[in-house]
Amino acid sequence: MSEAGGDASAQEQDAPVRVTIVLPCFNEEEHVVDEVKRICAAMDASDHTYELLAVDDASTDGTLARLRDAEALYPHMRIIAFGHNGGSGTVRRIGSQRARGEYVVWTDADMSYPNERIPELVSILDDEPGVDQVVGARTQEMGTHKALRVPAKWAIRKIAESLTNTRIPDLNSGLRVFRRDVARPYLRLLPPGFSCVTTITLAFLSNQHPVKYVPIEYAKRAGTSKFHFVRDAYRYILQVLRMVMYFNPLKVLMPPSLALLGLGGAKFVFDQVRHPLYIPNNTVMILMTGLIIAAIALLADLIVRSRESA
């Protein structure tokens, strides 16, 4: 490459962009270039300046080679190659940290999300300054183990809605756009796996950052799913509880504490009616457990408030 060509390329890399699209790629060789083409075509047709960060997560097939071959055709694409597999959450965290755009888009490379609608979702943040994140809420479930996934996701979503006091049409959609500066403090909380999308949703909701949901169609994914039902469902539940504990521990700990104190109080009255001046050990255990959990809840809430004011 000539010196002039190198300078032009460097200037293009340093040019300001409005939108950064983070695209995790892991064993997607059959369709990754088609996905890149679809995203770039949609963004090129819009008024938004952008960069596409295609992150190869140590694929064991020809995904990285396909991306390298297509690199010259898509000047807005930057390729990042991981030395070892870090998981989709790690890809999204590092991609978001390296983003130059004011807005960051998360999506997948498996042809399941309508990525041609990315400019539409970005425009919502432009048109509605009070919204900090726009999520593509899927209108149907097309994944594997559908008979198990649907009720499991419904139950997890209801837990999250109860703990955040917010209606959540889709807790773990992989298509979303958010303001980079708003999300930056929460990126360190992202787990390495699929539950990263749940984490960023709960982080925004728990901190009163408005989230808007836009219905989208969801297609059957191309290639092989990396989702493992039992392991990933367990991680989703754990991550919901962890995030609410991180931002609002009283929501998690006070209900069981009050339930135990109420049960212990009722049992104490019952015991006194049957055997005046006698308190059974199990009654004392119930009351003490409730008091201990309440003390932990108040201490955890104090730590959260102290962290926020620091």
PDB file of C-alpha atoms in Angstrom:
ATOM      1  CA  MET A   1       0.000   0.000   0.000  1.00  0.00           C
ATOM      2  CA  SER A   2       1.316   3.475  -0.868  1.00  0.00           C
ATOM      3  CA  GLU A   3       1.973   6.103   1.789  1.00  0.00           C
ATOM      4  CA  ALA A   4      -0.935   8.181   0.504  1.00  0.00           C
ATOM      5  CA  GLY A   5      -3.212   5.131   0.637  1.00  0.00           C
ATOM      6  CA  GLY A   6      -2.092   4.361   4.182  1.00  0.00           C
ATOM      7  CA  ASP A   7      -2.774   7.946   5.273  1.00  0.00           C
ATOM      8  CA  ALA A   8      -6.256   7.800   3.739  1.00  0.00           C
ATOM      9  CA  SER A   9      -6.989   4.543   5.523  1.00  0.00           C
ATOM     10  CA  ALA A  10      -5.787   5.947   8.848  1.00  0.00           C
ATOM     11  CA  GLN A  11      -7.896   9.078   8.384  1.00  0.00           C
ATOM     12  CA  GLU A  12     -10.930   6.915   7.649  1.00  0.00           C
ATOM     13  CA  GLN A  13     -10.339   4.902  10.829  1.00  0.00           C
ATOM     14  CA  ASP A  14     -10.053   8.117  12.869  1.00  0.00           C
ATOM     15  CA  ALA A  15     -13.064   9.818  11.288  1.00  0.00           C
ATOM     16  CA  PRO A  16     -15.860  10.495  13.788  1.00  0.00           C
ATOM     17  CA  VAL A  17     -18.791   8.088  13.702  1.00  0.00           C
ATOM     18  CA  ARG A  18     -22.237   8.287  15.281  1.00  0.00           C
ATOM     19  CA  VAL A  19     -22.986   4.574  15.599  1.00  0.00           C
ATOM     20  CA  THR A  20     -20.865   1.577  16.563  1.00  0.00           C
ATOM     21  CA  ILE A  21     -22.286  -1.859  15.760  1.00  0.00           C
ATOM     22  CA  VAL A  22     -20.773  -4.699  17.780  1.00  0.00           C
ATOM     23  CA  LEU A  23     -21.128  -8.032  15.956  1.00  0.00           C
ATOM     24  CA  PRO A  24     -19.966 -11.167  17.834  1.00  0.00           C
ATOM     25  CA  CYS A  25     -18.871 -13.881  15.399  1.00  0.00           C
ATOM     26  CA  PHE A  26     -18.263 -17.464  16.481  1.00  0.00           C
ATOM     27  CA  ASN A  27     -18.366 -20.285  13.929  1.00  0.00           C
ATOM     28  CA  GLU A  28     -20.577 -18.379  11.478  1.00  0.00           C
ATOM     29  CA  GLU A  29     -18.577 -18.976   8.277  1.00  0.00           C
ATOM     30  CA  GLU A  30     -21.588 -19.892   6.117  1.00  0.00           C
ATOM     31  CA  HIS A  31     -23.452 -16.613   6.631  1.00  0.00           C
ATOM     32  CA  VAL A  32     -21.255 -14.045   8.396  1.00  0.00           C
ATOM     33  CA  VAL A  33     -20.478 -12.142   5.176  1.00  0.00           C
ATOM     34  CA  ASP A  34     -24.184 -12.067   4.285  1.00  0.00           C
ATOM     35  CA  GLU A  35     -24.899 -10.548   7.696  1.00  0.00           C
ATOM     36  CA  VAL A  36     -22.144  -7.961   7.278  1.00  0.00           C
ATOM     37  CA  LYS A  37     -23.510  -7.088   3.837  1.00  0.00           C
ATOM     38  CA  ARG A  38     -27.050  -6.686   5.207  1.00  0.00           C
ATOM     39  CA  ILE A  39     -25.937  -4.436   8.064  1.00  0.00           C
ATOM     40  CA  CYS A  40     -23.676  -2.262   5.932  1.00  0.00           C
ATOM     41  CA  ALA A  41     -26.305  -1.885   3.210  1.00  0.00           C
ATOM     42  CA  ALA A  42     -28.863  -0.664   5.756  1.00  0.00           C
ATOM     43  CA  MET A  43     -26.433   1.758   7.391  1.00  0.00           C
ATOM     44  CA  ASP A  44     -25.112   3.057   4.059  1.00  0.00           C
ATOM     45  CA  ALA A  45     -28.685   3.860   3.034  1.00  0.00           C
ATOM     46  CA  SER A  46     -29.236   5.853   6.225  1.00  0.00           C
ATOM     47  CA  ASP A  47     -27.891   9.229   7.321  1.00  0.00           C
ATOM     48  CA  HIS A  48     -25.898   7.733  10.214  1.00  0.00           C
ATOM     49  CA  THR A  49     -22.111   7.550  10.141  1.00  0.00           C
ATOM     50  CA  TYR A  50     -21.014   4.218  11.569  1.00  0.00           C
ATOM     51  CA  GLU A  51     -18.393   1.575  12.218  1.00  0.00           C
ATOM     52  CA  LEU A  52     -18.976  -2.164  12.324  1.00  0.00           C
ATOM     53  CA  LEU A  53     -16.823  -4.047  14.825  1.00  0.00           C
ATOM     54  CA  ALA A  54     -16.822  -7.678  13.669  1.00  0.00           C
ATOM     55  CA  VAL A  55     -15.293  -9.596  16.585  1.00  0.00           C
ATOM     56  CA  ASP A  56     -14.186 -13.147  15.852  1.00  0.00           C
ATOM     57  CA  ASP A  57     -14.398 -15.028  19.157  1.00  0.00           C
ATOM     58  CA  ALA A  58     -11.689 -17.587  18.326  1.00  0.00           C
ATOM     59  CA  SER A  59     -13.830 -19.441  15.785  1.00  0.00           C
ATOM     60  CA  THR A  60     -12.752 -22.970  14.924  1.00  0.00           C
ATOM     61  CA  ASP A  61     -14.057 -22.759  11.351  1.00  0.00           C
ATOM     62  CA  GLY A  62     -13.351 -20.299   8.544  1.00  0.00           C
ATOM     63  CA  THR A  63     -15.252 -17.330   9.995  1.00  0.00           C
ATOM     64  CA  LEU A  64     -12.186 -15.122  10.448  1.00  0.00           C
ATOM     65  CA  ALA A  65     -10.902 -15.939   6.958  1.00  0.00           C
ATOM     66  CA  ARG A  66     -14.282 -15.012   5.449  1.00  0.00           C
ATOM     67  CA  LEU A  67     -14.211 -11.702   7.303  1.00  0.00           C
ATOM     68  CA  ARG A  68     -10.662 -10.989   6.141  1.00  0.00           C
ATOM     69  CA  ASP A  69     -11.625 -11.745   2.535  1.00  0.00           C
ATOM     70  CA  ALA A  70     -14.559  -9.313   2.730  1.00  0.00           C
ATOM     71  CA  GLU A  71     -12.702  -6.581   4.606  1.00  0.00           C
ATOM     72  CA  ALA A  72     -11.768  -4.604   1.488  1.00  0.00           C
ATOM     73  CA  LEU A  73     -15.406  -4.546   0.324  1.00  0.00           C
ATOM     74  CA  TYR A  74     -16.724  -2.969   3.524  1.00  0.00           C
ATOM     75  CA  PRO A  75     -14.560   0.023   4.519  1.00  0.00           C
ATOM     76  CA  HIS A  76     -16.629   0.710   7.645  1.00  0.00           C
ATOM     77  CA  MET A  77     -15.865  -2.725   9.072  1.00  0.00           C
ATOM     78  CA  ARG A  78     -13.094  -3.264  11.610  1.00  0.00           C
ATOM     79  CA  ILE A  79     -12.129  -6.836  12.477  1.00  0.00           C
ATOM     80  CA  ILE A  80     -11.043  -7.809  15.976  1.00  0.00           C
ATOM     81  CA  ALA A  81      -9.733 -11.361  16.438  1.00  0.00           C
ATOM     82  CA  PHE A  82      -9.659 -12.953  19.901  1.00  0.00           C
ATOM     83  CA  GLY A  83      -6.889 -15.400  20.752  1.00  0.00           C
ATOM     84  CA  HIS A  84      -9.238 -17.573  22.807  1.00  0.00           C
ATOM     85  CA  ASN A  85     -12.989 -17.879  23.174  1.00  0.00           C
ATOM     86  CA  GLY A  86     -14.352 -15.345  25.664  1.00  0.00           C
ATOM     87  CA  GLY A  87     -18.112 -15.667  25.151  1.00  0.00           C
ATOM     88  CA  SER A  88     -20.630 -13.265  23.658  1.00  0.00           C
ATOM     89  CA  GLY A  89     -20.697 -11.138  26.813  1.00  0.00           C
ATOM     90  CA  THR A  90     -16.940 -10.599  26.656  1.00  0.00           C
ATOM     91  CA  VAL A  91     -17.190  -9.689  22.979  1.00  0.00           C
ATOM     92  CA  ARG A  92     -19.935  -7.159  23.635  1.00  0.00           C
ATOM     93  CA  ARG A  93     -18.124  -5.659  26.633  1.00  0.00           C
ATOM     94  CA  ILE A  94     -14.816  -5.184  24.816  1.00  0.00           C
ATOM     95  CA  GLY A  95     -16.551  -4.013  21.643  1.00  0.00           C
ATOM     96  CA  SER A  96     -18.560  -1.441  23.607  1.00  0.00           C
ATOM     97  CA  GLN A  97     -15.445  -0.226  25.413  1.00  0.00           C
ATOM     98  CA  ARG A  98     -13.644   0.245  22.090  1.00  0.00           C
ATOM     99  CA  ALA A  99     -16.637   1.884  20.419  1.00  0.00           C
ATOM    100  CA  ARG A 100     -16.120   5.336  18.959  1.00  0.00           C
ATOM    101  CA  GLY A 101     -19.789   5.997  18.292  1.00  0.00           C
ATOM    102  CA  GLU A 102     -22.202   7.916  20.489  1.00  0.00           C
ATOM    103  CA  TYR A 103     -24.627   5.005  20.122  1.00  0.00           C
ATOM    104  CA  VAL A 104     -23.724   1.326  20.461  1.00  0.00           C
ATOM    105  CA  VAL A 105     -25.697  -1.410  18.730  1.00  0.00           C
ATOM    106  CA  TRP A 106     -25.651  -5.039  19.822  1.00  0.00           C
ATOM    107  CA  THR A 107     -26.838  -7.734  17.461  1.00  0.00           C
ATOM    108  CA  ASP A 108     -25.995 -11.277  16.336  1.00  0.00           C
ATOM    109  CA  ALA A 109     -24.428 -12.682  13.170  1.00  0.00           C
ATOM    110  CA  ASP A 110     -26.795 -15.661  12.816  1.00  0.00           C
ATOM    111  CA  MET A 111     -29.381 -14.020  10.493  1.00  0.00           C
ATOM    112  CA  SER A 112     -32.083 -14.239  13.175  1.00  0.00           C
ATOM    113  CA  TYR A 113     -32.524 -10.515  13.896  1.00  0.00           C
ATOM    114  CA  PRO A 114     -33.860  -7.974  11.345  1.00  0.00           C
ATOM    115  CA  ASN A 115     -30.611  -6.019  11.197  1.00  0.00           C
ATOM    116  CA  GLU A 116     -31.924  -3.959   8.311  1.00  0.00           C
ATOM    117  CA  ARG A 117     -33.950  -2.137  11.000  1.00  0.00           C
ATOM    118  CA  ILE A 118     -30.890  -0.943  12.923  1.00  0.00           C
ATOM    119  CA  PRO A 119     -31.101   2.600  11.457  1.00  0.00           C
ATOM    120  CA  GLU A 120     -34.733   2.763  12.622  1.00  0.00           C
ATOM    121  CA  LEU A 121     -33.775   1.866  16.198  1.00  0.00           C
ATOM    122  CA  VAL A 122     -30.918   4.381  16.158  1.00  0.00           C
ATOM    123  CA  SER A 123     -33.266   7.112  14.934  1.00  0.00           C
ATOM    124  CA  ILE A 124     -35.497   6.576  17.966  1.00  0.00           C
ATOM    125  CA  LEU A 125     -32.628   7.666  20.243  1.00  0.00           C
ATOM    126  CA  ASP A 126     -32.155  10.719  18.027  1.00  0.00           C
ATOM    127  CA  ASP A 127     -35.855  11.598  18.087  1.00  0.00           C
ATOM    128  CA  GLU A 128     -36.476  10.819  21.780  1.00  0.00           C
ATOM    129  CA  PRO A 129     -33.726  12.288  24.002  1.00  0.00           C
ATOM    130  CA  GLY A 130     -35.435  10.890  27.099  1.00  0.00           C
ATOM    131  CA  VAL A 131     -34.870   7.288  25.967  1.00  0.00           C
ATOM    132  CA  ASP A 132     -31.485   5.728  26.775  1.00  0.00           C
ATOM    133  CA  GLN A 133     -31.917   2.256  25.256  1.00  0.00           C
ATOM    134  CA  VAL A 134     -34.075   0.787  22.493  1.00  0.00           C
ATOM    135  CA  VAL A 135     -34.640  -2.972  22.493  1.00  0.00           C
ATOM    136  CA  GLY A 136     -36.003  -5.042  19.643  1.00  0.00           C
ATOM    137  CA  ALA A 137     -38.712  -7.072  21.403  1.00  0.00           C
ATOM    138  CA  ARG A 138     -39.227 -10.384  19.602  1.00  0.00           C
ATOM    139  CA  THR A 139     -42.808 -11.267  18.763  1.00  0.00           C
ATOM    140  CA  GLN A 140     -42.163 -15.031  18.649  1.00  0.00           C
ATOM    141  CA  GLU A 141     -39.710 -17.646  19.917  1.00  0.00           C
ATOM    142  CA  MET A 142     -37.757 -19.511  17.247  1.00  0.00           C
ATOM    143  CA  GLY A 143     -34.952 -21.086  19.270  1.00  0.00           C
ATOM    144  CA  THR A 144     -34.252 -24.715  20.071  1.00  0.00           C
ATOM    145  CA  HIS A 145     -36.059 -26.437  22.991  1.00  0.00           C
ATOM    146  CA  LYS A 146     -39.009 -24.130  22.344  1.00  0.00           C
ATOM    147  CA  ALA A 147     -41.382 -26.060  24.623  1.00  0.00           C
ATOM    148  CA  LEU A 148     -38.977 -25.504  27.519  1.00  0.00           C
ATOM    149  CA  ARG A 149     -37.605 -22.076  26.600  1.00  0.00           C
ATOM    150  CA  VAL A 150     -40.945 -20.273  26.382  1.00  0.00           C
ATOM    151  CA  PRO A 151     -42.203 -21.043  29.933  1.00  0.00           C
ATOM    152  CA  ALA A 152     -38.698 -20.681  31.403  1.00  0.00           C
ATOM    153  CA  LYS A 153     -38.164 -17.281  29.818  1.00  0.00           C
ATOM    154  CA  TRP A 154     -41.656 -16.193  30.849  1.00  0.00           C
ATOM    155  CA  ALA A 155     -40.951 -17.113  34.482  1.00  0.00           C
ATOM    156  CA  ILE A 156     -37.561 -15.360  34.495  1.00  0.00           C
ATOM    157  CA  ARG A 157     -39.074 -12.286  32.863  1.00  0.00           C
ATOM    158  CA  LYS A 158     -41.843 -12.145  35.471  1.00  0.00           C
ATOM    159  CA  ILE A 159     -39.245 -12.340  38.256  1.00  0.00           C
ATOM    160  CA  ALA A 160     -37.352  -9.451  36.660  1.00  0.00           C
ATOM    161  CA  GLU A 161     -40.558  -7.432  36.234  1.00  0.00           C
ATOM    162  CA  SER A 162     -41.472  -7.982  39.869  1.00  0.00           C
ATOM    163  CA  LEU A 163     -38.039  -6.981  41.107  1.00  0.00           C
ATOM    164  CA  THR A 164     -37.774  -3.872  38.888  1.00  0.00           C
ATOM    165  CA  ASN A 165     -41.460  -2.820  38.947  1.00  0.00           C
ATOM    166  CA  THR A 166     -41.288  -2.491  35.170  1.00  0.00           C
ATOM    167  CA  ARG A 167     -42.995  -4.248  32.288  1.00  0.00           C
ATOM    168  CA  ILE A 168     -40.352  -6.031  30.199  1.00  0.00           C
ATOM    169  CA  PRO A 169     -41.655  -7.418  26.877  1.00  0.00           C
ATOM    170  CA  ASP A 170     -38.310  -9.091  26.051  1.00  0.00           C
ATOM    171  CA  LEU A 171     -35.638  -9.445  28.722  1.00  0.00           C
ATOM    172  CA  ASN A 172     -32.872 -11.009  26.654  1.00  0.00           C
ATOM    173  CA  SER A 173     -33.232  -9.793  23.085  1.00  0.00           C
ATOM    174  CA  GLY A 174     -29.889  -9.684  21.288  1.00  0.00           C
ATOM    175  CA  LEU A 175     -30.823  -6.632  19.179  1.00  0.00           C
ATOM    176  CA  ARG A 176     -30.587  -3.298  20.978  1.00  0.00           C
ATOM    177  CA  VAL A 177     -29.055   0.175  20.759  1.00  0.00           C
ATOM    178  CA  PHE A 178     -28.066   2.343  23.706  1.00  0.00           C
ATOM    179  CA  ARG A 179     -26.202   5.511  24.545  1.00  0.00           C
ATOM    180  CA  ARG A 180     -22.554   4.645  25.077  1.00  0.00           C
ATOM    181  CA  ASP A 181     -21.950   7.163  27.883  1.00  0.00           C
ATOM    182  CA  VAL A 182     -24.963   5.915  29.852  1.00  0.00           C
ATOM    183  CA  ALA A 183     -23.884   2.276  29.535  1.00  0.00           C
ATOM    184  CA  ARG A 184     -20.193   2.801  30.277  1.00  0.00           C
ATOM    185  CA  PRO A 185     -20.433   2.441  34.120  1.00  0.00           C
ATOM    186  CA  TYR A 186     -22.258  -0.884  33.722  1.00  0.00           C
ATOM    187  CA  LEU A 187     -20.009  -2.579  31.162  1.00  0.00           C
ATOM    188  CA  ARG A 188     -17.779  -4.026  33.889  1.00  0.00           C
ATOM    189  CA  LEU A 189     -20.806  -5.912  35.232  1.00  0.00           C
ATOM    190  CA  LEU A 190     -21.350  -7.884  32.031  1.00  0.00           C
ATOM    191  CA  PRO A 191     -20.878 -11.658  32.430  1.00  0.00           C
ATOM    192  CA  PRO A 192     -19.070 -13.551  29.654  1.00  0.00           C
ATOM    193  CA  GLY A 193     -22.111 -15.514  28.424  1.00  0.00           C
ATOM    194  CA  PHE A 194     -25.553 -14.926  26.916  1.00  0.00           C
ATOM    195  CA  SER A 195     -26.936 -13.279  30.064  1.00  0.00           C
ATOM    196  CA  CYS A 196     -25.020 -10.093  29.200  1.00  0.00           C
ATOM    197  CA  VAL A 197     -28.122  -8.801  27.404  1.00  0.00           C
ATOM    198  CA  THR A 198     -30.207  -9.439  30.524  1.00  0.00           C
ATOM    199  CA  THR A 199     -27.586  -7.601  32.575  1.00  0.00           C
ATOM    200  CA  ILE A 200     -27.578  -4.431  30.467  1.00  0.00           C
ATOM    201  CA  THR A 201     -31.399  -4.350  30.495  1.00  0.00           C
ATOM    202  CA  LEU A 202     -31.601  -4.678  34.288  1.00  0.00           C
ATOM    203  CA  ALA A 203     -28.745  -2.208  34.820  1.00  0.00           C
ATOM    204  CA  PHE A 204     -30.650   0.458  32.891  1.00  0.00           C
ATOM    205  CA  LEU A 205     -34.027  -0.282  34.498  1.00  0.00           C
ATOM    206  CA  SER A 206     -32.630  -0.465  38.032  1.00  0.00           C
ATOM    207  CA  ASN A 207     -31.041   2.958  37.603  1.00  0.00           C
ATOM    208  CA  GLN A 208     -34.090   4.644  36.075  1.00  0.00           C
ATOM    209  CA  HIS A 209     -32.669   4.884  32.559  1.00  0.00           C
ATOM    210  CA  PRO A 210     -35.686   4.733  30.214  1.00  0.00           C
ATOM    211  CA  VAL A 211     -35.836   1.700  27.926  1.00  0.00           C
ATOM    212  CA  LYS A 212     -38.146   1.550  24.906  1.00  0.00           C
ATOM    213  CA  TYR A 213     -39.269  -1.704  23.294  1.00  0.00           C
ATOM    214  CA  VAL A 214     -39.968  -1.990  19.569  1.00  0.00           C
ATOM    215  CA  PRO A 215     -41.634  -5.171  18.248  1.00  0.00           C
ATOM    216  CA  ILE A 216     -39.488  -7.083  15.758  1.00  0.00           C
ATOM    217  CA  GLU A 217     -39.766 -10.307  13.809  1.00  0.00           C
ATOM    218  CA  TYR A 218     -37.370 -13.066  14.810  1.00  0.00           C
ATOM    219  CA  ALA A 219     -36.232 -15.669  12.279  1.00  0.00           C
ATOM    220  CA  LYS A 220     -34.841 -19.136  12.791  1.00  0.00           C
ATOM    221  CA  ARG A 221     -31.095 -18.794  13.222  1.00  0.00           C
ATOM    222  CA  ALA A 222     -28.619 -19.935  10.603  1.00  0.00           C
ATOM    223  CA  GLY A 223     -26.067 -22.494  11.708  1.00  0.00           C
ATOM    224  CA  THR A 224     -25.951 -24.270  15.064  1.00  0.00           C
ATOM    225  CA  SER A 225     -27.225 -22.693  18.278  1.00  0.00           C
ATOM    226  CA  LYS A 226     -24.705 -22.163  21.088  1.00  0.00           C
ATOM    227  CA  PHE A 227     -27.478 -21.966  23.692  1.00  0.00           C
ATOM    228  CA  HIS A 228     -27.546 -24.717  26.350  1.00  0.00           C
ATOM    229  CA  PHE A 229     -30.956 -24.768  27.979  1.00  0.00           C
ATOM    230  CA  VAL A 230     -30.255 -25.938  31.554  1.00  0.00           C
ATOM    231  CA  ARG A 231     -26.929 -24.161  32.009  1.00  0.00           C
ATOM    232  CA  ASP A 232     -27.965 -20.871  30.419  1.00  0.00           C
ATOM    233  CA  ALA A 233     -31.424 -20.789  32.055  1.00  0.00           C
ATOM    234  CA  TYR A 234     -29.744 -21.194  35.440  1.00  0.00           C
ATOM    235  CA  ARG A 235     -27.350 -18.360  34.584  1.00  0.00           C
ATOM    236  CA  TYR A 236     -30.237 -16.113  33.530  1.00  0.00           C
ATOM    237  CA  ILE A 237     -32.019 -16.588  36.862  1.00  0.00           C
ATOM    238  CA  LEU A 238     -28.800 -16.088  38.812  1.00  0.00           C
ATOM    239  CA  GLN A 239     -27.946 -12.965  36.853  1.00  0.00           C
ATOM    240  CA  VAL A 240     -31.401 -11.415  37.408  1.00  0.00           C
ATOM    241  CA  LEU A 241     -31.061 -11.879  41.163  1.00  0.00           C
ATOM    242  CA  ARG A 242     -27.442 -10.704  41.125  1.00  0.00           C
ATOM    243  CA  MET A 243     -28.220  -7.506  39.248  1.00  0.00           C
ATOM    244  CA  VAL A 244     -31.178  -6.554  41.430  1.00  0.00           C
ATOM    245  CA  MET A 245     -29.081  -7.352  44.518  1.00  0.00           C
ATOM    246  CA  TYR A 246     -26.376  -5.081  43.126  1.00  0.00           C
ATOM    247  CA  PHE A 247     -28.705  -2.122  42.611  1.00  0.00           C
ATOM    248  CA  ASN A 248     -31.620  -2.718  45.018  1.00  0.00           C
ATOM    249  CA  PRO A 249     -30.920  -5.483  47.587  1.00  0.00           C
ATOM    250  CA  LEU A 250     -34.033  -4.641  49.621  1.00  0.00           C
ATOM    251  CA  LYS A 251     -36.132  -5.939  46.723  1.00  0.00           C
ATOM    252  CA  VAL A 252     -34.587  -9.399  47.063  1.00  0.00           C
ATOM    253  CA  LEU A 253     -33.957  -9.729  50.793  1.00  0.00           C
ATOM    254  CA  MET A 254     -36.794  -7.871  52.511  1.00  0.00           C
ATOM    255  CA  PRO A 255     -39.701 -10.059  51.280  1.00  0.00           C
ATOM    256  CA  PRO A 256     -38.288 -13.320  52.751  1.00  0.00           C
ATOM    257  CA  SER A 257     -37.222 -11.451  55.895  1.00  0.00           C
ATOM    258  CA  LEU A 258     -40.695 -10.035  56.480  1.00  0.00           C
ATOM    259  CA  ALA A 259     -42.280 -13.401  55.677  1.00  0.00           C
ATOM    260  CA  LEU A 260     -40.120 -15.127  58.290  1.00  0.00           C
ATOM    261  CA  LEU A 261     -40.769 -12.431  60.892  1.00  0.00           C
ATOM    262  CA  GLY A 262     -44.496 -12.660  60.229  1.00  0.00           C
ATOM    263  CA  LEU A 263     -44.424 -16.460  60.464  1.00  0.00           C
ATOM    264  CA  GLY A 264     -42.328 -16.314  63.620  1.00  0.00           C
ATOM    265  CA  GLY A 265     -44.630 -13.749  65.211  1.00  0.00           C
ATOM    266  CA  ALA A 266     -47.723 -15.794  64.434  1.00  0.00           C
ATOM    267  CA  LYS A 267     -46.088 -18.941  65.777  1.00  0.00           C
ATOM    268  CA  PHE A 268     -45.032 -17.084  68.929  1.00  0.00           C
ATOM    269  CA  VAL A 269     -48.641 -16.069  69.607  1.00  0.00           C
ATOM    270  CA  PHE A 270     -49.814 -19.623  68.925  1.00  0.00           C
ATOM    271  CA  ASP A 271     -47.163 -21.026  71.282  1.00  0.00           C
ATOM    272  CA  GLN A 272     -48.154 -18.645  74.052  1.00  0.00           C
ATOM    273  CA  VAL A 273     -51.800 -19.658  73.756  1.00  0.00           C
ATOM    274  CA  ARG A 274     -50.905 -23.335  74.007  1.00  0.00           C
ATOM    275  CA  HIS A 275     -48.014 -23.076  76.495  1.00  0.00           C
ATOM    276  CA  PRO A 276     -47.769 -19.687  78.242  1.00  0.00           C
ATOM    277  CA  LEU A 277     -44.210 -18.419  78.940  1.00  0.00           C
ATOM    278  CA  TYR A 278     -42.673 -21.168  76.787  1.00  0.00           C
ATOM    279  CA  ILE A 279     -40.920 -20.327  73.506  1.00  0.00           C
ATOM    280  CA  PRO A 280     -39.904 -23.363  71.391  1.00  0.00           C
ATOM    281  CA  ASN A 281     -36.497 -23.384  69.724  1.00  0.00           C
ATOM    282  CA  ASN A 282     -37.975 -23.455  66.213  1.00  0.00           C
ATOM    283  CA  THR A 283     -39.894 -20.235  66.927  1.00  0.00           C
ATOM    284  CA  VAL A 284     -36.698 -18.532  68.051  1.00  0.00           C
ATOM    285  CA  MET A 285     -34.873 -19.808  64.933  1.00  0.00           C
ATOM    286  CA  ILE A 286     -37.551 -18.448  62.605  1.00  0.00           C
ATOM    287  CA  LEU A 287     -37.532 -15.021  64.275  1.00  0.00           C
ATOM    288  CA  MET A 288     -33.729 -14.821  64.413  1.00  0.00           C
ATOM    289  CA  THR A 289     -33.379 -15.859  60.760  1.00  0.00           C
ATOM    290  CA  GLY A 290     -35.817 -13.126  59.747  1.00  0.00           C
ATOM    291  CA  LEU A 291     -33.910 -10.547  61.798  1.00  0.00           C
ATOM    292  CA  ILE A 292     -30.542 -11.630  60.370  1.00  0.00           C
ATOM    293  CA  ILE A 293     -31.793 -11.394  56.781  1.00  0.00           C
ATOM    294  CA  ALA A 294     -33.301  -7.966  57.540  1.00  0.00           C
ATOM    295  CA  ALA A 295     -29.979  -6.790  58.976  1.00  0.00           C
ATOM    296  CA  ILE A 296     -28.115  -8.060  55.896  1.00  0.00           C
ATOM    297  CA  ALA A 297     -30.662  -6.316  53.648  1.00  0.00           C
ATOM    298  CA  LEU A 298     -30.219  -2.978  55.415  1.00  0.00           C
ATOM    299  CA  LEU A 299     -26.432  -3.314  55.395  1.00  0.00           C
ATOM    300  CA  ALA A 300     -26.421  -4.183  51.681  1.00  0.00           C
ATOM    301  CA  ASP A 301     -28.694  -1.216  50.940  1.00  0.00           C
ATOM    302  CA  LEU A 302     -26.356   1.059  52.910  1.00  0.00           C
ATOM    303  CA  ILE A 303     -23.405  -0.177  50.834  1.00  0.00           C
ATOM    304  CA  VAL A 304     -25.324   0.490  47.603  1.00  0.00           C
ATOM    305  CA  ARG A 305     -26.228   4.040  48.717  1.00  0.00           C
ATOM    306  CA  SER A 306     -22.637   4.710  49.788  1.00  0.00           C
ATOM    307  CA  ARG A 307     -21.358   3.465  46.413  1.00  0.00           C
ATOM    308  CA  GLU A 308     -23.762   5.735  44.531  1.00  0.00           C
ATOM    309  CA  SER A 309     -22.723   8.815  46.493  1.00  0.00           C
ATOM    310  CA  ALA A 310     -18.991   8.101  46.159  1.00  0.00           C
TER     311      ALA A 310
END
